[in-house]
Tab-separated table of C-alpha atoms in Angstrom:
chain	number	residue	atom	x	y	z
A	1	UNK	CA	-31.123	25.268	-44.159
A	2	UNK	CA	-34.507	24.524	-42.663
A	3	UNK	CA	-35.020	21.033	-41.245
A	4	UNK	CA	-38.684	21.145	-42.151
A	5	UNK	CA	-39.334	19.154	-45.341
A	6	UNK	CA	-41.475	21.200	-47.662
A	7	UNK	CA	-40.637	20.534	-51.262
A	8	UNK	CA	-39.949	16.788	-51.589
A	9	UNK	CA	-42.409	14.497	-49.755
A	10	UNK	CA	-40.447	11.865	-47.830
A	11	UNK	CA	-37.212	13.746	-48.638
A	12	UNK	CA	-36.281	11.046	-51.181
A	13	UNK	CA	-36.435	10.528	-54.937
A	14	UNK	CA	-36.608	6.731	-54.582
A	15	UNK	CA	-40.002	5.105	-55.179
A	16	UNK	CA	-41.188	1.508	-55.522
A	17	UNK	CA	-42.784	1.876	-58.930
A	18	UNK	CA	-42.918	4.172	-61.971
A	19	UNK	CA	-46.463	5.146	-61.017
A	20	UNK	CA	-45.333	6.303	-57.582
A	21	UNK	CA	-42.457	8.140	-59.236
A	22	UNK	CA	-44.954	9.891	-61.460
A	23	UNK	CA	-47.075	10.896	-58.477
A	24	UNK	CA	-43.950	12.305	-56.823
A	25	UNK	CA	-43.198	14.317	-59.985
A	26	UNK	CA	-46.680	15.862	-59.874
A	27	UNK	CA	-46.303	16.702	-56.171
A	28	UNK	CA	-42.848	18.225	-56.642
A	29	UNK	CA	-44.159	20.390	-59.496
A	30	UNK	CA	-47.013	21.618	-57.279
A	31	UNK	CA	-44.811	22.286	-54.252
A	32	UNK	CA	-42.553	24.665	-56.196
A	33	UNK	CA	-45.632	26.729	-57.018
A	34	UNK	CA	-46.627	26.643	-53.353
A	35	UNK	CA	-43.212	27.948	-52.316
A	36	UNK	CA	-43.297	30.694	-54.953
A	37	UNK	CA	-46.874	31.720	-54.094
A	38	UNK	CA	-47.374	30.815	-50.406
A	39	UNK	CA	-50.820	32.437	-50.133
A	40	UNK	CA	-53.329	29.568	-50.328
A	41	UNK	CA	-56.187	31.864	-51.183
A	42	UNK	CA	-54.419	33.283	-54.230
A	43	UNK	CA	-53.430	29.767	-55.347
A	44	UNK	CA	-57.060	28.655	-55.135
A	45	UNK	CA	-58.081	31.617	-57.268
A	46	UNK	CA	-55.433	30.760	-59.879
A	47	UNK	CA	-56.333	27.066	-60.131
A	48	UNK	CA	-59.340	27.380	-62.512
A	49	UNK	CA	-57.301	29.819	-64.630
A	50	UNK	CA	-54.709	27.206	-65.520
A	51	UNK	CA	-56.921	24.123	-65.292
A	52	UNK	CA	-59.163	25.471	-68.026
A	53	UNK	CA	-56.423	26.883	-70.228
A	54	UNK	CA	-55.009	24.294	-72.612
A	55	UNK	CA	-51.670	26.106	-73.073
A	56	UNK	CA	-51.098	26.110	-69.316
A	57	UNK	CA	-52.163	22.487	-68.949
A	58	UNK	CA	-49.566	21.573	-71.553
A	59	UNK	CA	-46.970	23.672	-69.697
A	60	UNK	CA	-47.780	21.793	-66.481
A	61	UNK	CA	-47.193	18.600	-68.456
A	62	UNK	CA	-43.772	19.897	-69.475
A	63	UNK	CA	-42.760	20.554	-65.870
A	64	UNK	CA	-43.967	17.125	-64.737
A	65	UNK	CA	-42.071	15.472	-67.613
A	66	UNK	CA	-38.882	17.250	-66.517
A	67	UNK	CA	-39.268	16.322	-62.844
A	68	UNK	CA	-40.083	12.751	-63.828
A	69	UNK	CA	-36.921	12.465	-65.934
A	70	UNK	CA	-34.877	13.138	-62.784
A	71	UNK	CA	-36.893	10.753	-60.617
A	72	UNK	CA	-36.727	7.993	-63.243
A	73	UNK	CA	-32.933	8.333	-63.498
A	74	UNK	CA	-32.672	8.265	-59.683
A	75	UNK	CA	-34.527	4.944	-59.700
A	76	UNK	CA	-32.504	3.480	-62.583
A	77	UNK	CA	-35.792	3.481	-64.462
A	78	UNK	CA	-37.148	0.773	-62.145
A	79	UNK	CA	-35.371	-1.818	-64.328
A	80	UNK	CA	-35.545	-5.284	-62.824
B	1	UNK	CA	-49.756	6.365	-52.172
B	2	UNK	CA	-52.731	5.061	-54.108
B	3	UNK	CA	-52.475	1.502	-55.439
B	4	UNK	CA	-54.607	2.421	-58.420
B	5	UNK	CA	-52.428	2.975	-61.490
B	6	UNK	CA	-53.484	6.171	-63.203
B	7	UNK	CA	-50.552	7.919	-64.799
B	8	UNK	CA	-48.338	5.214	-66.349
B	9	UNK	CA	-50.190	2.453	-68.246
B	10	UNK	CA	-48.791	-0.924	-67.192
B	11	UNK	CA	-46.806	0.807	-64.428
B	12	UNK	CA	-43.598	0.311	-66.428
B	13	UNK	CA	-41.354	2.329	-68.742
B	14	UNK	CA	-40.120	-0.788	-70.558
B	15	UNK	CA	-41.550	-1.435	-74.035
B	16	UNK	CA	-40.716	-3.875	-76.821
B	17	UNK	CA	-40.078	-1.320	-79.527
B	18	UNK	CA	-39.385	2.405	-80.061
B	19	UNK	CA	-42.868	2.775	-81.561
B	20	UNK	CA	-44.476	1.373	-78.401
B	21	UNK	CA	-42.242	3.659	-76.353
B	22	UNK	CA	-43.486	6.602	-78.385
B	23	UNK	CA	-47.110	5.582	-77.820
B	24	UNK	CA	-46.395	5.388	-74.095
B	25	UNK	CA	-44.893	8.909	-74.203
B	26	UNK	CA	-48.071	10.253	-75.808
B	27	UNK	CA	-50.241	8.511	-73.205
B	28	UNK	CA	-48.145	9.746	-70.285
B	29	UNK	CA	-48.350	13.307	-71.608
B	30	UNK	CA	-52.151	13.029	-71.845
B	31	UNK	CA	-52.573	11.458	-68.416
B	32	UNK	CA	-50.837	14.373	-66.679
B	33	UNK	CA	-53.407	16.679	-68.246
B	34	UNK	CA	-56.165	14.339	-67.057
B	35	UNK	CA	-54.846	14.444	-63.493
B	36	UNK	CA	-54.538	18.244	-63.575
B	37	UNK	CA	-58.007	18.722	-65.116
B	38	UNK	CA	-60.076	15.717	-63.983
B	39	UNK	CA	-63.371	17.023	-65.433
B	40	UNK	CA	-63.865	15.104	-68.716
B	41	UNK	CA	-66.378	17.614	-70.002
B	42	UNK	CA	-63.961	20.522	-69.646
B	43	UNK	CA	-61.190	18.476	-71.280
B	44	UNK	CA	-63.459	17.732	-74.233
B	45	UNK	CA	-64.194	21.435	-74.600
B	46	UNK	CA	-60.465	22.269	-74.554
B	47	UNK	CA	-59.456	19.668	-77.137
B	48	UNK	CA	-60.370	21.631	-80.301
B	49	UNK	CA	-58.720	24.717	-78.781
B	50	UNK	CA	-55.290	23.112	-78.738
B	51	UNK	CA	-55.738	20.745	-81.691
B	52	UNK	CA	-56.349	23.687	-84.006
B	53	UNK	CA	-53.719	25.981	-82.543
B	54	UNK	CA	-50.282	25.411	-84.067
B	55	UNK	CA	-48.385	26.876	-81.091
B	56	UNK	CA	-50.106	24.440	-78.728
B	57	UNK	CA	-49.577	21.500	-81.075
B	58	UNK	CA	-45.870	22.293	-81.070
B	59	UNK	CA	-45.940	22.540	-77.257
B	60	UNK	CA	-47.566	19.096	-77.085
B	61	UNK	CA	-44.719	17.870	-79.283
B	62	UNK	CA	-42.222	19.297	-76.788
B	63	UNK	CA	-43.823	17.428	-73.880
B	64	UNK	CA	-43.920	14.150	-75.824
B	65	UNK	CA	-40.254	14.597	-76.814
B	66	UNK	CA	-39.324	15.055	-73.150
B	67	UNK	CA	-41.293	12.013	-71.972
B	68	UNK	CA	-39.846	9.962	-74.810
B	69	UNK	CA	-36.280	10.883	-73.842
B	70	UNK	CA	-36.877	9.247	-70.449
B	71	UNK	CA	-38.559	6.170	-71.909
B	72	UNK	CA	-35.825	5.726	-74.520
B	73	UNK	CA	-33.114	5.892	-71.838
B	74	UNK	CA	-35.048	3.384	-69.707
B	75	UNK	CA	-35.001	0.973	-72.647
B	76	UNK	CA	-31.318	1.563	-73.466
B	77	UNK	CA	-32.600	2.989	-76.736
B	78	UNK	CA	-33.770	-0.476	-77.808
B	79	UNK	CA	-30.200	-1.177	-78.995
B	80	UNK	CA	-29.766	-4.767	-80.042
C	1	UNK	CA	-50.566	-1.876	-78.674
C	2	UNK	CA	-51.038	-1.443	-82.395
C	3	UNK	CA	-48.613	-3.264	-84.714
C	4	UNK	CA	-48.906	-0.497	-87.268
C	5	UNK	CA	-45.879	1.811	-87.085
C	6	UNK	CA	-47.060	5.392	-87.056
C	7	UNK	CA	-44.789	7.596	-84.989
C	8	UNK	CA	-41.223	6.352	-85.593
C	9	UNK	CA	-40.336	5.571	-89.233
C	10	UNK	CA	-38.542	2.231	-89.376
C	11	UNK	CA	-39.405	1.645	-85.693
C	12	UNK	CA	-35.761	2.346	-84.752
C	13	UNK	CA	-33.679	5.224	-83.413
C	14	UNK	CA	-30.499	3.914	-85.029
C	15	UNK	CA	-29.293	5.747	-88.143
C	16	UNK	CA	-26.113	5.602	-90.230
C	17	UNK	CA	-25.173	9.244	-89.923
C	18	UNK	CA	-25.905	12.394	-87.889
C	19	UNK	CA	-27.700	13.859	-90.903
C	20	UNK	CA	-30.067	10.890	-91.073
C	21	UNK	CA	-30.563	11.174	-87.325
C	22	UNK	CA	-31.509	14.802	-87.797
C	23	UNK	CA	-34.000	13.906	-90.520
C	24	UNK	CA	-35.520	11.329	-88.176
C	25	UNK	CA	-35.835	13.983	-85.452
C	26	UNK	CA	-37.751	16.248	-87.832
C	27	UNK	CA	-40.058	13.398	-88.856
C	28	UNK	CA	-40.714	12.341	-85.263
C	29	UNK	CA	-41.579	15.927	-84.338
C	30	UNK	CA	-44.042	16.116	-87.241
C	31	UNK	CA	-45.640	12.743	-86.539
C	32	UNK	CA	-46.586	13.750	-82.983
C	33	UNK	CA	-48.482	16.685	-84.435
C	34	UNK	CA	-50.164	14.324	-86.900
C	35	UNK	CA	-51.291	12.031	-84.087
C	36	UNK	CA	-52.596	14.983	-82.038
C	37	UNK	CA	-54.385	16.555	-85.017
C	38	UNK	CA	-55.266	13.676	-87.359
C	39	UNK	CA	-57.336	15.822	-89.760
C	40	UNK	CA	-55.044	16.485	-92.750
C	41	UNK	CA	-57.150	19.394	-93.937
C	42	UNK	CA	-56.819	21.233	-90.620
C	43	UNK	CA	-53.066	20.537	-90.552
C	44	UNK	CA	-52.710	21.998	-94.036
C	45	UNK	CA	-54.550	25.114	-92.909
C	46	UNK	CA	-52.252	25.475	-89.868
C	47	UNK	CA	-48.999	25.075	-91.799
C	48	UNK	CA	-48.662	28.661	-93.106
C	49	UNK	CA	-49.615	29.923	-89.637
C	50	UNK	CA	-46.533	28.437	-88.035
C	51	UNK	CA	-44.204	28.547	-91.037
C	52	UNK	CA	-44.542	32.321	-91.212
C	53	UNK	CA	-44.437	32.970	-87.482
C	54	UNK	CA	-40.883	33.277	-86.159
C	55	UNK	CA	-41.823	32.367	-82.571
C	56	UNK	CA	-43.381	29.115	-83.758
C	57	UNK	CA	-40.466	28.336	-86.060
C	58	UNK	CA	-38.144	28.692	-83.076
C	59	UNK	CA	-40.452	26.441	-81.024
C	60	UNK	CA	-40.287	23.800	-83.765
C	61	UNK	CA	-36.505	24.086	-83.530
C	62	UNK	CA	-36.734	23.411	-79.793
C	63	UNK	CA	-38.752	20.229	-80.316
C	64	UNK	CA	-36.367	18.977	-83.014
C	65	UNK	CA	-33.371	19.709	-80.758
C	66	UNK	CA	-34.975	17.646	-77.986
C	67	UNK	CA	-35.798	14.701	-80.252
C	68	UNK	CA	-32.314	14.842	-81.739
C	69	UNK	CA	-30.688	14.695	-78.284
C	70	UNK	CA	-32.369	11.312	-77.758
C	71	UNK	CA	-31.478	10.005	-81.206
C	72	UNK	CA	-27.861	11.157	-80.875
C	73	UNK	CA	-27.511	9.392	-77.502
C	74	UNK	CA	-29.064	6.235	-78.986
C	75	UNK	CA	-26.380	6.259	-81.680
C	76	UNK	CA	-23.518	7.009	-79.257
C	77	UNK	CA	-23.180	10.268	-81.150
C	78	UNK	CA	-21.971	8.384	-84.228
C	79	UNK	CA	-18.473	8.365	-82.716
C	80	UNK	CA	-16.081	6.261	-84.719
D	1	UNK	CA	-33.176	9.179	-97.069
D	2	UNK	CA	-31.590	11.939	-99.111
D	3	UNK	CA	-27.836	11.743	-99.646
D	4	UNK	CA	-27.607	15.506	-99.744
D	5	UNK	CA	-26.474	16.837	-96.361
D	6	UNK	CA	-28.708	19.699	-95.372
D	7	UNK	CA	-29.115	19.884	-91.624
D	8	UNK	CA	-25.714	19.072	-90.078
D	9	UNK	CA	-22.714	20.742	-91.756
D	10	UNK	CA	-19.949	18.156	-92.227
D	11	UNK	CA	-22.415	15.422	-91.198
D	12	UNK	CA	-20.631	15.098	-87.835
D	13	UNK	CA	-21.099	16.313	-84.255
D	14	UNK	CA	-17.366	16.135	-83.523
D	15	UNK	CA	-15.490	19.440	-83.392
D	16	UNK	CA	-11.974	20.451	-82.331
D	17	UNK	CA	-12.982	22.985	-79.705
D	18	UNK	CA	-15.949	24.145	-77.599
D	19	UNK	CA	-16.125	27.309	-79.690
D	20	UNK	CA	-16.504	25.312	-82.907
D	21	UNK	CA	-19.102	23.160	-81.166
D	22	UNK	CA	-20.996	26.299	-80.275
D	23	UNK	CA	-20.856	27.519	-83.867
D	24	UNK	CA	-22.210	24.153	-84.988
D	25	UNK	CA	-25.076	24.459	-82.473
D	26	UNK	CA	-26.029	27.846	-83.918
D	27	UNK	CA	-25.927	26.475	-87.468
D	28	UNK	CA	-27.993	23.414	-86.594
D	29	UNK	CA	-30.611	25.619	-84.936
D	30	UNK	CA	-30.814	27.795	-88.059
D	31	UNK	CA	-30.962	24.861	-90.483
D	32	UNK	CA	-34.066	23.421	-88.791
D	33	UNK	CA	-35.805	26.728	-89.424
D	34	UNK	CA	-34.632	26.607	-93.039
D	35	UNK	CA	-36.095	23.131	-93.479
D	36	UNK	CA	-39.386	24.156	-91.883
D	37	UNK	CA	-39.623	27.390	-93.893
D	38	UNK	CA	-37.742	26.731	-97.149
D	39	UNK	CA	-38.737	30.046	-98.771
D	40	UNK	CA	-35.691	32.305	-98.417
D	41	UNK	CA	-37.715	35.423	-99.051
D	42	UNK	CA	-40.109	34.708	-96.199
D	43	UNK	CA	-37.182	33.868	-93.898
D	44	UNK	CA	-35.558	37.206	-94.727
D	45	UNK	CA	-38.794	38.992	-93.874
D	46	UNK	CA	-39.025	37.175	-90.530
D	47	UNK	CA	-35.433	37.872	-89.458
D	48	UNK	CA	-35.934	41.444	-88.138
D	49	UNK	CA	-39.106	40.258	-86.368
D	50	UNK	CA	-37.201	37.882	-84.120
D	51	UNK	CA	-33.868	39.734	-84.008
D	52	UNK	CA	-35.545	42.755	-82.470
D	53	UNK	CA	-37.857	40.866	-80.142
D	54	UNK	CA	-36.204	40.039	-76.821
D	55	UNK	CA	-38.529	37.097	-76.052
D	56	UNK	CA	-37.639	35.463	-79.356
D	57	UNK	CA	-33.933	36.145	-78.925
D	58	UNK	CA	-34.109	34.356	-75.575
D	59	UNK	CA	-36.002	31.475	-77.225
D	60	UNK	CA	-33.246	31.196	-79.846
D	61	UNK	CA	-30.802	31.014	-76.955
D	62	UNK	CA	-32.800	28.122	-75.499
D	63	UNK	CA	-32.634	26.154	-78.749
D	64	UNK	CA	-28.890	26.760	-79.109
D	65	UNK	CA	-28.333	25.673	-75.493
D	66	UNK	CA	-30.196	22.438	-76.190
D	67	UNK	CA	-28.297	21.691	-79.390
D	68	UNK	CA	-25.021	22.519	-77.674
D	69	UNK	CA	-25.750	20.081	-74.825
D	70	UNK	CA	-25.865	17.265	-77.381
D	71	UNK	CA	-22.736	18.410	-79.212
D	72	UNK	CA	-20.811	18.840	-75.944
D	73	UNK	CA	-21.738	15.313	-74.828
D	74	UNK	CA	-20.710	13.952	-78.249
D	75	UNK	CA	-17.277	15.514	-77.760
D	76	UNK	CA	-16.921	14.340	-74.142
D	77	UNK	CA	-16.952	18.031	-73.269
D	78	UNK	CA	-13.567	18.485	-74.968
D	79	UNK	CA	-11.906	17.263	-71.746
D	80	UNK	CA	-8.185	16.765	-72.160
E	1	UNK	CA	-14.752	27.901	-89.135
E	2	UNK	CA	-13.580	31.203	-87.697
E	3	UNK	CA	-10.486	31.093	-85.477
E	4	UNK	CA	-11.732	34.063	-83.504
E	5	UNK	CA	-13.374	32.899	-80.269
E	6	UNK	CA	-16.681	34.679	-79.867
E	7	UNK	CA	-19.179	32.483	-78.097
E	8	UNK	CA	-17.312	30.633	-75.317
E	9	UNK	CA	-14.896	32.786	-73.273
E	10	UNK	CA	-11.601	30.929	-72.882
E	11	UNK	CA	-12.818	28.340	-75.401
E	12	UNK	CA	-13.326	25.824	-72.572
E	13	UNK	CA	-16.178	24.488	-70.436
E	14	UNK	CA	-13.859	23.645	-67.547
E	15	UNK	CA	-13.943	25.966	-64.526
E	16	UNK	CA	-12.441	25.833	-61.040
E	17	UNK	CA	-15.691	26.164	-59.114
E	18	UNK	CA	-19.479	25.907	-59.535
E	19	UNK	CA	-19.721	29.675	-59.162
E	20	UNK	CA	-17.339	30.216	-62.088
E	21	UNK	CA	-19.313	27.636	-64.050
E	22	UNK	CA	-22.454	29.607	-63.356
E	23	UNK	CA	-20.821	32.818	-64.531
E	24	UNK	CA	-19.776	31.046	-67.717
E	25	UNK	CA	-23.371	29.873	-68.250
E	26	UNK	CA	-24.624	33.462	-67.989
E	27	UNK	CA	-21.970	34.663	-70.434
E	28	UNK	CA	-22.698	31.897	-72.939
E	29	UNK	CA	-26.406	32.698	-72.812
E	30	UNK	CA	-25.674	36.368	-73.503
E	31	UNK	CA	-23.210	35.681	-76.313
E	32	UNK	CA	-25.787	33.708	-78.311
E	33	UNK	CA	-28.041	36.760	-78.218
E	34	UNK	CA	-25.099	38.896	-79.341
E	35	UNK	CA	-24.463	36.611	-82.309
E	36	UNK	CA	-28.147	36.603	-83.266
E	37	UNK	CA	-28.499	40.374	-82.887
E	38	UNK	CA	-25.037	41.836	-83.591
E	39	UNK	CA	-26.181	45.469	-83.498
E	40	UNK	CA	-25.147	46.784	-80.063
E	41	UNK	CA	-27.515	49.710	-80.266
E	42	UNK	CA	-30.543	47.492	-80.794
E	43	UNK	CA	-29.411	45.174	-77.984
E	44	UNK	CA	-29.151	48.151	-75.619
E	45	UNK	CA	-32.671	49.194	-76.546
E	46	UNK	CA	-33.991	45.676	-75.868
E	47	UNK	CA	-32.317	45.297	-72.463
E	48	UNK	CA	-34.885	47.211	-70.365
E	49	UNK	CA	-37.669	45.385	-72.229
E	50	UNK	CA	-36.612	42.001	-70.911
E	51	UNK	CA	-35.066	43.130	-67.621
E	52	UNK	CA	-38.386	44.577	-66.493
E	53	UNK	CA	-40.579	41.788	-67.826
E	54	UNK	CA	-40.936	38.921	-65.366
E	55	UNK	CA	-41.825	36.336	-68.041
E	56	UNK	CA	-38.643	37.134	-69.948
E	57	UNK	CA	-36.513	37.132	-66.795
E	58	UNK	CA	-37.806	33.636	-66.064
E	59	UNK	CA	-37.035	32.619	-69.662
E	60	UNK	CA	-33.475	33.893	-69.249
E	61	UNK	CA	-33.275	31.737	-66.131
E	62	UNK	CA	-34.346	28.726	-68.189
E	63	UNK	CA	-31.582	29.285	-70.742
E	64	UNK	CA	-28.948	29.733	-68.028
E	65	UNK	CA	-30.151	26.547	-66.289
E	66	UNK	CA	-29.765	24.635	-69.552
E	67	UNK	CA	-26.274	25.990	-70.276
E	68	UNK	CA	-25.253	25.304	-66.680
E	69	UNK	CA	-26.389	21.670	-66.916
E	70	UNK	CA	-23.868	21.150	-69.718
E	71	UNK	CA	-21.066	22.989	-67.916
E	72	UNK	CA	-21.712	21.101	-64.680
E	73	UNK	CA	-21.557	17.749	-66.480
E	74	UNK	CA	-18.335	18.824	-68.223
E	75	UNK	CA	-16.802	19.476	-64.793
E	76	UNK	CA	-18.109	16.242	-63.253
E	77	UNK	CA	-20.131	18.517	-60.998
E	78	UNK	CA	-16.951	19.719	-59.299
E	79	UNK	CA	-17.082	16.625	-57.075
E	80	UNK	CA	-13.964	16.273	-54.962
F	1	UNK	CA	-13.438	36.003	-62.435
F	2	UNK	CA	-14.793	37.544	-59.249
F	3	UNK	CA	-13.968	35.798	-55.984
F	4	UNK	CA	-17.234	36.939	-54.490
F	5	UNK	CA	-19.801	34.118	-54.596
F	6	UNK	CA	-23.051	35.442	-55.961
F	7	UNK	CA	-24.931	32.819	-57.901
F	8	UNK	CA	-24.419	29.504	-56.068
F	9	UNK	CA	-24.750	29.659	-52.268
F	10	UNK	CA	-21.843	27.793	-50.692
F	11	UNK	CA	-20.218	27.509	-54.128
F	12	UNK	CA	-21.139	23.806	-54.248
F	13	UNK	CA	-23.843	21.603	-55.785
F	14	UNK	CA	-23.471	18.949	-53.079
F	15	UNK	CA	-26.207	18.811	-50.430
F	16	UNK	CA	-27.057	16.373	-47.632
F	17	UNK	CA	-30.597	15.617	-48.726
F	18	UNK	CA	-32.957	15.931	-51.715
F	19	UNK	CA	-34.896	18.608	-49.836
F	20	UNK	CA	-31.776	20.730	-49.425
F	21	UNK	CA	-30.990	20.139	-53.089
F	22	UNK	CA	-34.444	21.421	-53.949
F	23	UNK	CA	-33.928	24.522	-51.841
F	24	UNK	CA	-30.650	25.121	-53.652
F	25	UNK	CA	-32.435	24.807	-57.009
F	26	UNK	CA	-34.957	27.466	-55.962
F	27	UNK	CA	-32.170	29.782	-54.790
F	28	UNK	CA	-30.134	29.304	-57.968
F	29	UNK	CA	-33.190	30.088	-60.093
F	30	UNK	CA	-33.775	33.290	-58.111
F	31	UNK	CA	-30.134	34.400	-58.202
F	32	UNK	CA	-30.041	34.331	-62.015
F	33	UNK	CA	-32.951	36.760	-62.025
F	34	UNK	CA	-31.104	38.929	-59.502
F	35	UNK	CA	-28.022	39.027	-61.735
F	36	UNK	CA	-30.107	39.872	-64.813
F	37	UNK	CA	-32.118	42.551	-62.991
F	38	UNK	CA	-29.849	43.882	-60.218
F	39	UNK	CA	-32.220	46.686	-59.168
F	40	UNK	CA	-33.959	45.425	-56.008
F	41	UNK	CA	-36.754	47.932	-56.318
F	42	UNK	CA	-37.707	46.786	-59.809
F	43	UNK	CA	-37.536	43.129	-58.697
F	44	UNK	CA	-39.907	43.889	-55.806
F	45	UNK	CA	-42.327	45.512	-58.227
F	46	UNK	CA	-42.203	42.468	-60.536
F	47	UNK	CA	-42.776	39.896	-57.781
F	48	UNK	CA	-46.595	40.189	-57.532
F	49	UNK	CA	-46.783	40.156	-61.348
F	50	UNK	CA	-45.380	36.651	-61.596
F	51	UNK	CA	-46.597	35.317	-58.248
F	52	UNK	CA	-50.201	35.929	-59.277
F	53	UNK	CA	-49.860	34.794	-62.868
F	54	UNK	CA	-50.343	31.046	-63.262
F	55	UNK	CA	-48.393	30.837	-66.542
F	56	UNK	CA	-45.370	32.462	-64.919
F	57	UNK	CA	-45.637	30.299	-61.799
F	58	UNK	CA	-45.530	27.240	-64.049
F	59	UNK	CA	-42.518	28.712	-65.898
F	60	UNK	CA	-40.730	29.199	-62.559
F	61	UNK	CA	-41.480	25.528	-61.877
F	62	UNK	CA	-39.837	24.612	-65.174
F	63	UNK	CA	-36.650	26.489	-64.297
F	64	UNK	CA	-36.484	24.919	-60.836
F	65	UNK	CA	-37.022	21.450	-62.343
F	66	UNK	CA	-34.102	22.040	-64.720
F	67	UNK	CA	-31.764	23.309	-61.992
F	68	UNK	CA	-32.791	20.424	-59.754
F	69	UNK	CA	-31.978	17.862	-62.464
F	70	UNK	CA	-28.375	19.085	-62.414
F	71	UNK	CA	-28.144	19.158	-58.625
F	72	UNK	CA	-29.673	15.687	-58.320
F	73	UNK	CA	-27.167	14.262	-60.811
F	74	UNK	CA	-24.319	15.986	-58.933
F	75	UNK	CA	-25.423	14.197	-55.765
F	76	UNK	CA	-25.890	10.815	-57.469
F	77	UNK	CA	-29.563	11.245	-56.598
F	78	UNK	CA	-28.737	10.883	-52.895
F	79	UNK	CA	-28.821	7.087	-53.369
F	80	UNK	CA	-27.663	5.248	-50.255
């Protein structure tokens, strides 16, 4: 497999805080879309379509919630 | 990553009670939408669209259920 | 956060039986919709829309299944 | 809460075999729809709508998969 | 409950390899559809509808992913 | 079952890094679609349909997130 890291920034699920874990979840959700649609111009054209469509905004929220569940488990929920 | 906490109020998944955990789930679900559509005016315009559409209300419920699953696990289900 | 319990009846995920856990899942799913659309009159108007639409009924089933997964884990699946 | 068991046949998630667990998942998925739309006549009218619509059949499959995940965990995956 | 195994081939979630687990996930996803729509003729008519519709193909992928999560956990992820 | 590995490259969920796990999740999501629609010509025709549709791109993200959750658990989240 390619050595070049493309889909998980830092190539790790471990973060210092829940907030950073949440930011990672958002990035991971976006990077899958980038891999599926690599043409930046098309992605730019699609952005207003989903960012102004409430059903799609909710669907983005669902993906982020799912990614975050994995990241939170990886970090033992940042329990002290 | 930014120091400014934006997506998880209090930067923690730990809450005193299930009810507070549920409120956190609702907030986290909303904050993802805010990050994806940062324009407050557009968000205000979209609100009645989803709040009066039963399919979207159910989809919001799905996102909250998913966020809550993570929060509940983080809190060991508030078992005594 | 507010002291007033609004989203989890009894402010607990623990129930005596699977059936009661299932009833709690249904209530939790409904209460998220109530919080997202607080106007009772609008909710009443939406009810027949989703209760006579098979796709939405299935989507309600998905939300309840997700809530129930959390409640069942919280109760150690009511194993004896 | 009502004593009358309506949503989980046998009021238990424990089954002897994976196949029985799967049957329970299907029943639980159907009983949520029954609770949400209690009118048997309307439900009968809706049945052909979803049973001949591939998107809805797939969505039913998603709900059953989610219910089954919970039942399988409750039974420790019927490992011997 | 019926003795006749219909929804889980072999009446077990345990498989020798991840690949066999994946095949089981696909079969389980299909068998739920068969139980919900028992008429083979109708199912045959629906097949091209979903197999040529990208949204439905993705939805099938979601169901298989969910079934596979359960099967993988049942097999302790086939760790050696 | 067939000896020929078709749905899980390498017939294993174990990867060296989170990034490789993510690549596996993307491949597994695609291979389910290939199994459901084996005709390469039809799949090629469908590709632009979903790659230029924001709702479908988000749905692909949901499938990948679900597959990745399983792979991440299999690898104990690549904790050191």
